[in-house]
PDB file of C-alpha atoms in Angstrom:
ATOM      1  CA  UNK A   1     102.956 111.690 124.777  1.00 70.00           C
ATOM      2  CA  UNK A   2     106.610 112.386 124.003  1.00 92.00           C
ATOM      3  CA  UNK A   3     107.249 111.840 120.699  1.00 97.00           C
ATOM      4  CA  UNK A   4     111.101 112.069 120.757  1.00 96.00           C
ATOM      5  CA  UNK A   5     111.005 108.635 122.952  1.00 96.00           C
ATOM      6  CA  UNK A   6     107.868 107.615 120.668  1.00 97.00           C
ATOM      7  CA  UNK A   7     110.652 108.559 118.025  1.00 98.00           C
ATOM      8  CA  UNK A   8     113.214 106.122 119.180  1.00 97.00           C
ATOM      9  CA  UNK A   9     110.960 103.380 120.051  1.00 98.00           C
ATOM     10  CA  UNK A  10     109.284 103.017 116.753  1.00 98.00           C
ATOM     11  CA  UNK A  11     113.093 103.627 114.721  1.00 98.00           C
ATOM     12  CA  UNK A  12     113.869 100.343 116.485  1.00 98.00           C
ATOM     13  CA  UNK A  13     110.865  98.465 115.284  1.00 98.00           C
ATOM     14  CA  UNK A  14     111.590  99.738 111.452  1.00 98.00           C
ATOM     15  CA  UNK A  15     115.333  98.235 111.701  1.00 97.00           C
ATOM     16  CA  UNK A  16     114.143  95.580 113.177  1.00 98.00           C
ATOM     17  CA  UNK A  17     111.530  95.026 110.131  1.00 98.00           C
ATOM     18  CA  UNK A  18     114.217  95.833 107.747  1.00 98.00           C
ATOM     19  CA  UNK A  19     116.287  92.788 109.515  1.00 97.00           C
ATOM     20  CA  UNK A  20     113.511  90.446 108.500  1.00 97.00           C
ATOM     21  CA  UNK A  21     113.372  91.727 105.075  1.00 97.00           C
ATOM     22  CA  UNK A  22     116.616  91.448 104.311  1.00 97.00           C
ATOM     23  CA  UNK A  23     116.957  87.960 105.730  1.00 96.00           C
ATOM     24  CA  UNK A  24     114.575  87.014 102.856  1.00 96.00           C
ATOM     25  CA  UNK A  25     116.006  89.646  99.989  1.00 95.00           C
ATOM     26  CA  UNK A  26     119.203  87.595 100.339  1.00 88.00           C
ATOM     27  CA  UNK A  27     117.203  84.358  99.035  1.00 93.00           C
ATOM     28  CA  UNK A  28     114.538  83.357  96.536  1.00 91.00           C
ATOM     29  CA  UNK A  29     111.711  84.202  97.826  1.00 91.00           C
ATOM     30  CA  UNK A  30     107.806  83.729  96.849  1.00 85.00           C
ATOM     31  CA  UNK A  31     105.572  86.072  95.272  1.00 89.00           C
ATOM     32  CA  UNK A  32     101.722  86.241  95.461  1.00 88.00           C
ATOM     33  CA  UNK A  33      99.436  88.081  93.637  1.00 84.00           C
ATOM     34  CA  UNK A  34      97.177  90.655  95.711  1.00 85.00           C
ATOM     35  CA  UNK A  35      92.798  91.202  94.424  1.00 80.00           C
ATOM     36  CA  UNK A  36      94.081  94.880  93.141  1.00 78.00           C
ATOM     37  CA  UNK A  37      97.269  92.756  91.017  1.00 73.00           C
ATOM     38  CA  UNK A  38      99.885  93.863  93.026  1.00 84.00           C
ATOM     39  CA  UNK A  39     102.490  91.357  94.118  1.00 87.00           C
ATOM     40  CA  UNK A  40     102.757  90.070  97.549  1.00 90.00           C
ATOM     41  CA  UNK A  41     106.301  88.458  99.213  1.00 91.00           C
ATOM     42  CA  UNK A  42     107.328  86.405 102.138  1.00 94.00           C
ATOM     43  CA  UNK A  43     108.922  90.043 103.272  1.00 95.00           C
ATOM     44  CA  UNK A  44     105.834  91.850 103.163  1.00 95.00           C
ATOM     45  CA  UNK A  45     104.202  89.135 105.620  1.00 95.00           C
ATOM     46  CA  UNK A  46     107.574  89.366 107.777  1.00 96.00           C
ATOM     47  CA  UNK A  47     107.736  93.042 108.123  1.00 98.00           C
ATOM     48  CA  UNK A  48     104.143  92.950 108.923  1.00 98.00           C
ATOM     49  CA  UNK A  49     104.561  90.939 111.528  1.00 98.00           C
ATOM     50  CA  UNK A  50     107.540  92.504 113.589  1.00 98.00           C
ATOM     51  CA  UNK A  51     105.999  96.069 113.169  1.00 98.00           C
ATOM     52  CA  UNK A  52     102.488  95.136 114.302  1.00 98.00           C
ATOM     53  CA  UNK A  53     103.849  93.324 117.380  1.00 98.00           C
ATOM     54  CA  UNK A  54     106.423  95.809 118.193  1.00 98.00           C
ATOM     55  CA  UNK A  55     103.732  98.748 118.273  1.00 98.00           C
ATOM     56  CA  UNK A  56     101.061  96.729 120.277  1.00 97.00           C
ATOM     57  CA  UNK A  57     103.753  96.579 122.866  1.00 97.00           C
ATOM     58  CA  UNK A  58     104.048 100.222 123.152  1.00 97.00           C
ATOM     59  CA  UNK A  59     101.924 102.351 125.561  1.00 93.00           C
ATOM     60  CA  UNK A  60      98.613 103.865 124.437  1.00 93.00           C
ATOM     61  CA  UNK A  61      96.913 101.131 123.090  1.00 96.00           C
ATOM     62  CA  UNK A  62      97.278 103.079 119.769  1.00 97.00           C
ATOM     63  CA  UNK A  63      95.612 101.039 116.931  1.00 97.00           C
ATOM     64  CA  UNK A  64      97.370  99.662 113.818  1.00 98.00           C
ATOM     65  CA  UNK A  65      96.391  99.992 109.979  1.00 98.00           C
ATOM     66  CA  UNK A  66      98.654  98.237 108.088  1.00 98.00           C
ATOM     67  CA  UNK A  67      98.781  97.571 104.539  1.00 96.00           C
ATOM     68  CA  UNK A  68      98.507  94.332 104.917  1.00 96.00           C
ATOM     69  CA  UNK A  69      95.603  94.164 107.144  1.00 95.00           C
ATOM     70  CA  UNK A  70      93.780  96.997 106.160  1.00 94.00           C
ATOM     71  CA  UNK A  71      90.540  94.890 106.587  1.00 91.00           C
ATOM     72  CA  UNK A  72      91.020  94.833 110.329  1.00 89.00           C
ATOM     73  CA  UNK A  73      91.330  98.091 111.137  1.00 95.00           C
ATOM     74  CA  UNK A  74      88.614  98.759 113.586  1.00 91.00           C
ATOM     75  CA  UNK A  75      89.043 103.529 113.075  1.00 95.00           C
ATOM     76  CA  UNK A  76      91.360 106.009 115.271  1.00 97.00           C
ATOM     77  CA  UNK A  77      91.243 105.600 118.700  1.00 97.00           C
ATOM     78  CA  UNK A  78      89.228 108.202 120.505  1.00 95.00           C
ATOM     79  CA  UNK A  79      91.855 110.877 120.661  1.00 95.00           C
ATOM     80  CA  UNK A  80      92.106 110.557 116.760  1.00 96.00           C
ATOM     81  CA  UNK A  81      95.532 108.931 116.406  1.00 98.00           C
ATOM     82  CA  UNK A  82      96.116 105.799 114.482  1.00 98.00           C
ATOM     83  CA  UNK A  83      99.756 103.862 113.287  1.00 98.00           C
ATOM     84  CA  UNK A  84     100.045 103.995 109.823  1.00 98.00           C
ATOM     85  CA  UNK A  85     102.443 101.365 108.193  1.00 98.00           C
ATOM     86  CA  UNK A  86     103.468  99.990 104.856  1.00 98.00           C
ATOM     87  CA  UNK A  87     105.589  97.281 105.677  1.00 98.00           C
ATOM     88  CA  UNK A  88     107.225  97.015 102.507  1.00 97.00           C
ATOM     89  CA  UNK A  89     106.529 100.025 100.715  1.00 97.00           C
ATOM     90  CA  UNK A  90     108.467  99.483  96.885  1.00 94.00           C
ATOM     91  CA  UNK A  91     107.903  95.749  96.517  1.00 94.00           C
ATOM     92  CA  UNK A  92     108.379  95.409  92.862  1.00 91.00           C
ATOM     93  CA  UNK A  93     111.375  97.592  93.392  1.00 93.00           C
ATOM     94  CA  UNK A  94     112.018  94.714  95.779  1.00 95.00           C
ATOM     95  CA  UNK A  95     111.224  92.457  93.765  1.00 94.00           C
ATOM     96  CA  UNK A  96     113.840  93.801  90.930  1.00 93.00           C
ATOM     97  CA  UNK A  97     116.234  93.516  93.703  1.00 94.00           C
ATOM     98  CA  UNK A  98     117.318  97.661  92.789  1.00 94.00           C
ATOM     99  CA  UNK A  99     117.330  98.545  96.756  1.00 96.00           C
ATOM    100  CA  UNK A 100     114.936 100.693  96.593  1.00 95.00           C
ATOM    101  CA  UNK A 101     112.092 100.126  98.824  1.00 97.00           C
ATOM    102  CA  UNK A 102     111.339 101.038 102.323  1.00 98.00           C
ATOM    103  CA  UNK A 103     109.781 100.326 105.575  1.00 98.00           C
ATOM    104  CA  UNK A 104     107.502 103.401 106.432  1.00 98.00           C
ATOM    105  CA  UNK A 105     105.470 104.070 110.163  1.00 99.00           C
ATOM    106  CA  UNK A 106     103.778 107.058 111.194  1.00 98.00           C
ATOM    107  CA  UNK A 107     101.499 108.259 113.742  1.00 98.00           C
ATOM    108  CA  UNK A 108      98.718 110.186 112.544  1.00 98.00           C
ATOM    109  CA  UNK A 109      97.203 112.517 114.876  1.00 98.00           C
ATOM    110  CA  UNK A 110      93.934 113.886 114.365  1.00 97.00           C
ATOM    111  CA  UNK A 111      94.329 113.499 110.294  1.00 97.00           C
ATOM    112  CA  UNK A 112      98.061 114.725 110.673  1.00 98.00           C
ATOM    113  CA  UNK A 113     101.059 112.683 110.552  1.00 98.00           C
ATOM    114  CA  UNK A 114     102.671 113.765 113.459  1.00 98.00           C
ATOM    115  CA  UNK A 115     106.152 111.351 113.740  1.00 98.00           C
ATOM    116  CA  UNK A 116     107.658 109.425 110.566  1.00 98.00           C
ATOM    117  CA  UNK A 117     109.992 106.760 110.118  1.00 98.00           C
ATOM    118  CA  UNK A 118     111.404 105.307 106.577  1.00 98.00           C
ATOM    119  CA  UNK A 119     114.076 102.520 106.522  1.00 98.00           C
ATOM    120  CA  UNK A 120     115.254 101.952 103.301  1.00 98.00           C
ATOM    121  CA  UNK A 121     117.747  98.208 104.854  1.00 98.00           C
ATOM    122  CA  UNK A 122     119.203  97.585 101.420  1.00 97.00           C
ATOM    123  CA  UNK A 123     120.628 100.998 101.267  1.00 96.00           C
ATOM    124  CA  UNK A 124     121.002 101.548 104.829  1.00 97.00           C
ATOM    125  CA  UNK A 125     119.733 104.399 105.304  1.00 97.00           C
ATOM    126  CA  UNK A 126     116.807 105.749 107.426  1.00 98.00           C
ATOM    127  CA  UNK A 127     115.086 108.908 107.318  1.00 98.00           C
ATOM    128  CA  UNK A 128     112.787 110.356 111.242  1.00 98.00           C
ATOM    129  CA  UNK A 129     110.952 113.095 111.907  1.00 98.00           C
ATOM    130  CA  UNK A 130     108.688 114.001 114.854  1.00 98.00           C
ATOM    131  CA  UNK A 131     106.849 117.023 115.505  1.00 98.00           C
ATOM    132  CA  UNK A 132     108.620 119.936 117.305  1.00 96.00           C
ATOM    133  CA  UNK A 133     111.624 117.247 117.215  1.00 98.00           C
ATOM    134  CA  UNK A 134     112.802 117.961 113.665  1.00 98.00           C
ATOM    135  CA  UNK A 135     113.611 115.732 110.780  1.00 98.00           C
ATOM    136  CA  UNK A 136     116.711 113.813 110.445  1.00 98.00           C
ATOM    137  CA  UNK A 137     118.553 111.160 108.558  1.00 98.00           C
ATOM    138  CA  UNK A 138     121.049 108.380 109.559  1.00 97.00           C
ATOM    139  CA  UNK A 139     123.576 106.585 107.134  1.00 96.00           C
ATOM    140  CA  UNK A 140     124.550 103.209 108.764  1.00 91.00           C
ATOM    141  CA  UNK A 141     126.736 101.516 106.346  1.00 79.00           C
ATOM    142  CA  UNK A 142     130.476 100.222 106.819  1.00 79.00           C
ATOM    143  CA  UNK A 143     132.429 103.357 107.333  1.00 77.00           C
ATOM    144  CA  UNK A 144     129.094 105.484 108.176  1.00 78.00           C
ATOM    145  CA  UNK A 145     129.151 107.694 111.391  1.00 73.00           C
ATOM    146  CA  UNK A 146     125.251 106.074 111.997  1.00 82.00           C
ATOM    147  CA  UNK A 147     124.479 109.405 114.000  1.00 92.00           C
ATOM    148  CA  UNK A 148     121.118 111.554 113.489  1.00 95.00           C
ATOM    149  CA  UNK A 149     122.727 114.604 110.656  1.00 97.00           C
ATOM    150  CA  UNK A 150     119.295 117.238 110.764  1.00 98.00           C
ATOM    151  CA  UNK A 151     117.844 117.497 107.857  1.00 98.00           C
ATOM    152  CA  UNK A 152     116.424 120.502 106.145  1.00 98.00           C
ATOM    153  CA  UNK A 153     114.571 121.312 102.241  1.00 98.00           C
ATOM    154  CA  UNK A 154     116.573 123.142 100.024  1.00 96.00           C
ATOM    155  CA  UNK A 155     114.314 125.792  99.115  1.00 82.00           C
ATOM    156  CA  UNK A 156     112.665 127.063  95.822  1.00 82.00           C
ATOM    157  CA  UNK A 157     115.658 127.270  93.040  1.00 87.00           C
ATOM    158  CA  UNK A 158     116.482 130.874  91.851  1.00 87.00           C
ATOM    159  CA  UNK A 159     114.707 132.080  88.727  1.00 84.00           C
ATOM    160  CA  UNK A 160     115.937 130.306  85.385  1.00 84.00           C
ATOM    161  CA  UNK A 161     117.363 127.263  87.483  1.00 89.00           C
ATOM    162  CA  UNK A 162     116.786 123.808  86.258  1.00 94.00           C
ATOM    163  CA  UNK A 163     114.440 122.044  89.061  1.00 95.00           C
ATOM    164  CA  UNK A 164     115.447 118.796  90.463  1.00 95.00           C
ATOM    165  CA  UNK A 165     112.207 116.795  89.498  1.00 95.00           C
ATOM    166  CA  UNK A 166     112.069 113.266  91.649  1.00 95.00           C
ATOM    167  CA  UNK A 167     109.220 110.619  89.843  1.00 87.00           C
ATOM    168  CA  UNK A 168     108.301 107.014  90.448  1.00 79.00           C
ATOM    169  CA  UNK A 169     110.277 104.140  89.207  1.00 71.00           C
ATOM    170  CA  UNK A 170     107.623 102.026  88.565  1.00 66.00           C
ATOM    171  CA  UNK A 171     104.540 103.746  88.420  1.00 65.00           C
ATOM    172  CA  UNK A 172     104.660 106.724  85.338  1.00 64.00           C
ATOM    173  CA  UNK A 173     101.897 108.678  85.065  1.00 72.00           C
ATOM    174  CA  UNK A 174     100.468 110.447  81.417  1.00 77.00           C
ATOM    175  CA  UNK A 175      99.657 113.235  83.175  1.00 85.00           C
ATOM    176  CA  UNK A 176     103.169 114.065  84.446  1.00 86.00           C
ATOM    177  CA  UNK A 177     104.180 115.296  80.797  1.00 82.00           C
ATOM    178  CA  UNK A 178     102.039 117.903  81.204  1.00 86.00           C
ATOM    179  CA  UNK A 179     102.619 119.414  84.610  1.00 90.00           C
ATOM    180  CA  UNK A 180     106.806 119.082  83.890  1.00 89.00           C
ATOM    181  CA  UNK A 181     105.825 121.809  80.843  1.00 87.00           C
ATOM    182  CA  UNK A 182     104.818 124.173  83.300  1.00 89.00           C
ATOM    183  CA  UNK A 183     107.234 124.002  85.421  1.00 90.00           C
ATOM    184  CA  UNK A 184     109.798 124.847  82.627  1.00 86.00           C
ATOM    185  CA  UNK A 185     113.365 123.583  82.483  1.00 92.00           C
ATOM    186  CA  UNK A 186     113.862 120.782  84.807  1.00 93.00           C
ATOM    187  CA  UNK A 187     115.949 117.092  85.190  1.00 94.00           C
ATOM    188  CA  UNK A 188     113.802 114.156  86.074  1.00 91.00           C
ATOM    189  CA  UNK A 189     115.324 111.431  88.880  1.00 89.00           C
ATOM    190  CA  UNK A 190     113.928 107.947  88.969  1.00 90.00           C
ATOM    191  CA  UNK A 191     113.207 106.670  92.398  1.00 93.00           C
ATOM    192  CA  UNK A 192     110.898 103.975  93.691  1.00 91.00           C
ATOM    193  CA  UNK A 193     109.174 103.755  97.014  1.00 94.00           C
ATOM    194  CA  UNK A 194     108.679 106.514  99.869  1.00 97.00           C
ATOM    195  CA  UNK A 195     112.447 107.703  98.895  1.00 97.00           C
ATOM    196  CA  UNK A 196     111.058 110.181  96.600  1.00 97.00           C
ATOM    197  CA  UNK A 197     109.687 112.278  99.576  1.00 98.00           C
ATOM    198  CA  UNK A 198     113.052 111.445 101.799  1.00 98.00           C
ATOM    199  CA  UNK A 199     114.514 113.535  98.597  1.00 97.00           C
ATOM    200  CA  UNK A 200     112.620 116.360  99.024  1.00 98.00           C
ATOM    201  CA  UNK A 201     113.175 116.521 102.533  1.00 98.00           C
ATOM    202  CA  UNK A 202     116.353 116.216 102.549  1.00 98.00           C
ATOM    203  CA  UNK A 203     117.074 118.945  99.870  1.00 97.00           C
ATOM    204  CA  UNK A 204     118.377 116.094  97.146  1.00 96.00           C
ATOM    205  CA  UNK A 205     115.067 117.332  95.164  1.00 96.00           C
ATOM    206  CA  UNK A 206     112.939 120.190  95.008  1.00 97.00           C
ATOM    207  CA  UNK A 207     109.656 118.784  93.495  1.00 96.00           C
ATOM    208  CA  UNK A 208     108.353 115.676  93.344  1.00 96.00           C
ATOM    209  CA  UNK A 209     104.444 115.722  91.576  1.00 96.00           C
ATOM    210  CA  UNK A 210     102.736 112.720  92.036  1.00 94.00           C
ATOM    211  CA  UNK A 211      99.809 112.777  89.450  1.00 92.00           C
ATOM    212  CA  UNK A 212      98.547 108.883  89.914  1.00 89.00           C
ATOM    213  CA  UNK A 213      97.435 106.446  92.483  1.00 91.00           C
ATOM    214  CA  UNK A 214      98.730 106.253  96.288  1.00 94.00           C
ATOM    215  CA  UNK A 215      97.578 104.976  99.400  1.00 96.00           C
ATOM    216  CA  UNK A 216      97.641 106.738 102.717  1.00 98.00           C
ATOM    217  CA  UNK A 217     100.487 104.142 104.202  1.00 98.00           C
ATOM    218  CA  UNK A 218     103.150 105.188 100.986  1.00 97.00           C
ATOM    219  CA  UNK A 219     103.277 108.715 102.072  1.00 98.00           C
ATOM    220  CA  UNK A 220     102.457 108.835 106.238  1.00 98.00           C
ATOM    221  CA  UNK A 221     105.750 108.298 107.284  1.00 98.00           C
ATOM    222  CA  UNK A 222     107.800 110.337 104.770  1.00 98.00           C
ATOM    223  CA  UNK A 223     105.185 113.038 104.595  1.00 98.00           C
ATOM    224  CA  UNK A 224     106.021 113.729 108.473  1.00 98.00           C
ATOM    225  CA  UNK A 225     109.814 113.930 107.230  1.00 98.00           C
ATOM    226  CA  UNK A 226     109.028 116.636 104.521  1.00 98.00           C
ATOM    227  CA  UNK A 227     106.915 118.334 107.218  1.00 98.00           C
ATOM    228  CA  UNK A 228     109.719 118.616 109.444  1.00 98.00           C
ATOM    229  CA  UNK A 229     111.803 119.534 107.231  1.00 98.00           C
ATOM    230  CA  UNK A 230     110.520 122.095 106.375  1.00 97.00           C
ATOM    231  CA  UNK A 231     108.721 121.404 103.217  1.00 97.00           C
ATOM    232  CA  UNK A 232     104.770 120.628 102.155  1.00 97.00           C
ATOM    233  CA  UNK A 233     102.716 117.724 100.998  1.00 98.00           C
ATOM    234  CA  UNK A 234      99.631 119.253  99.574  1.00 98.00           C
ATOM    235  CA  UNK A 235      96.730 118.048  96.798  1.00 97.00           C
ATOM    236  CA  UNK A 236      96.504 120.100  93.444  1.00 95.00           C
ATOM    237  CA  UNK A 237      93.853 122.244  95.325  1.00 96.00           C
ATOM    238  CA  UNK A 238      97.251 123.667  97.639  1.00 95.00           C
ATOM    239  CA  UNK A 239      95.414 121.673 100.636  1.00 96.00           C
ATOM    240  CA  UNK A 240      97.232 119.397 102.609  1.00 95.00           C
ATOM    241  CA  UNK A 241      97.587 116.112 102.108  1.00 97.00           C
ATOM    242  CA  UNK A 242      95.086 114.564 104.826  1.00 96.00           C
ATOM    243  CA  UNK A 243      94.719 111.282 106.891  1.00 98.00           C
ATOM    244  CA  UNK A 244      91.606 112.293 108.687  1.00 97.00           C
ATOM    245  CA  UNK A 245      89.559 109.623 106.864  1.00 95.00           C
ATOM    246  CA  UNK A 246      91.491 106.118 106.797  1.00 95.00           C
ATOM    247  CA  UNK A 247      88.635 104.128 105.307  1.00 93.00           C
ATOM    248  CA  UNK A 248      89.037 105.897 102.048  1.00 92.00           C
ATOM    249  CA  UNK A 249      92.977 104.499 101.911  1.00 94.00           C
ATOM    250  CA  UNK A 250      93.682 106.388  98.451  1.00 96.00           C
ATOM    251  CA  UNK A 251      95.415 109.665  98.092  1.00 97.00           C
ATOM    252  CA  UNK A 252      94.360 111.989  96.035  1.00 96.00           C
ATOM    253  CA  UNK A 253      97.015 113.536  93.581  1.00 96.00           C
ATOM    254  CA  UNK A 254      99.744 115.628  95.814  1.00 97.00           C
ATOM    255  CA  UNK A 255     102.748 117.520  95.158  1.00 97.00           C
ATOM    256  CA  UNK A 256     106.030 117.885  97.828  1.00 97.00           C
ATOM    257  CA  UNK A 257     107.134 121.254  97.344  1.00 97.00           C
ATOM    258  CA  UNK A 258     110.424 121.792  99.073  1.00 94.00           C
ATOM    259  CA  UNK A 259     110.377 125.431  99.190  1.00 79.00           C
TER     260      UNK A 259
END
């Protein structure tokens, strides 16, 4: 398989999500409420849609486990590769209307996320990686060049330096407090959705701890970023963050280290 064609195949299918989410973002919308209480939109069910039929079109008969149809995800295929996609990954970020939520779709291969794509439409900007392609990011605004710029981590700061600390928006966590005092001096960025990995990667942040609950489709597709980018997605154990087991669908507690 050549994942720098996989690479520009499934880049397409995110903008094309992030089309249909923005068509709605731009109007009231509806709002459900999920069994775990998490809210549910018309661009959720849109996004869905486009990036489910756009993959089943590609070769490989790869199959799908999306967020929202977990439930009908029949396992890997039989050489261990799955898509993993959150639609709309940041939907009360969505919801707030801040910009700050993303379409994310990775391949996992045998419990590794081999090729990543985040599309963050409101703030037009995407972030792709592949393996033994490299990780890159492309700004497509008015007056933005829209080209792939490599992307690279920006390495452990010096002794005595104040680390760049990225943390959810939405989702704080009691035991952060406690894992920031070890770290020692540090400033602490806000940022909902995948972004916060995108950060790392992309040397905007050198830390982001995530001490509370995730599921596997949040950090696939940016996890592949930090990856190629040089950086590492591991649990508190220093083991890396794993897909191998989909039916479980919750992370446990990781850290992106970009050094």
């Amino acid at each position: 398989m050549d994942l720098s064609t996989l690479l520009d195949s499934v880049e397409g299918i995110a903008l094309q999500a992030g089309d249909a989410i923005m068509s709605i973002y731009s109007r009231e919308f509806s709002i459900e409420e999920k069994e775990d209480k998490s809210p549910l939109t018309e661009a959720d069910k849109a996004a869905h849609e486009v990036i489910v039929a756009g993959l089943e079109a590609l070769p490989g008969g790869i199959p799908v486990l999306s967020e929202e149809d977990a439930e009908g995800f029949a396992g890997a295929d039989d050489n261990g590769r799955y898509w993993l996609v959150d639609p709309l990954d940041g939907t009360k970020e969505f919801i707030k209307r801040n910009g700050e939520f993303t379409v994310n779709i990775a391949l996992i291969e045998s419990g590794r996320p081999v090729l990543g794509v985040v599309v963050a439409p409101a703030l037009e900007v995407s972030y792709l990686a592949a393996r033994d392609v490299g990780a890159f990011k492309i700004e497509w605004g008015e007056g933005k060049a829209s080209e792939r710029r490599a992307i690279r981590v920006a390495g452990e700061p010096v002794e005595g330096a104040t680390w760049r600390v990225v943390g959810s928006r939405s989702h704080p966590s009691p035991d952060l407090a406690a894992w920031l005092e070890t770290l020692g001096s540090h400033d602490m960025v806000p940022m909902g959705s995948s972004l916060k990995l995108c950060l790392v990667a992309e040397g905007a942040a050198d830390v982001y701890p995530r001490l509370g609950p995730t599921c596997l489709w949040d950090t696939g597709a940016a996890h592949a970023v930090v990856e190629q980018a040089g950086g590492r997605v591991e649990t508190l154990e220093a083991k890396p963050l794993d897909y191998a087991t989909p039916s479980e669908k919750l992370n446990p507690y990781f850290i992106v280290w970009g050094q």
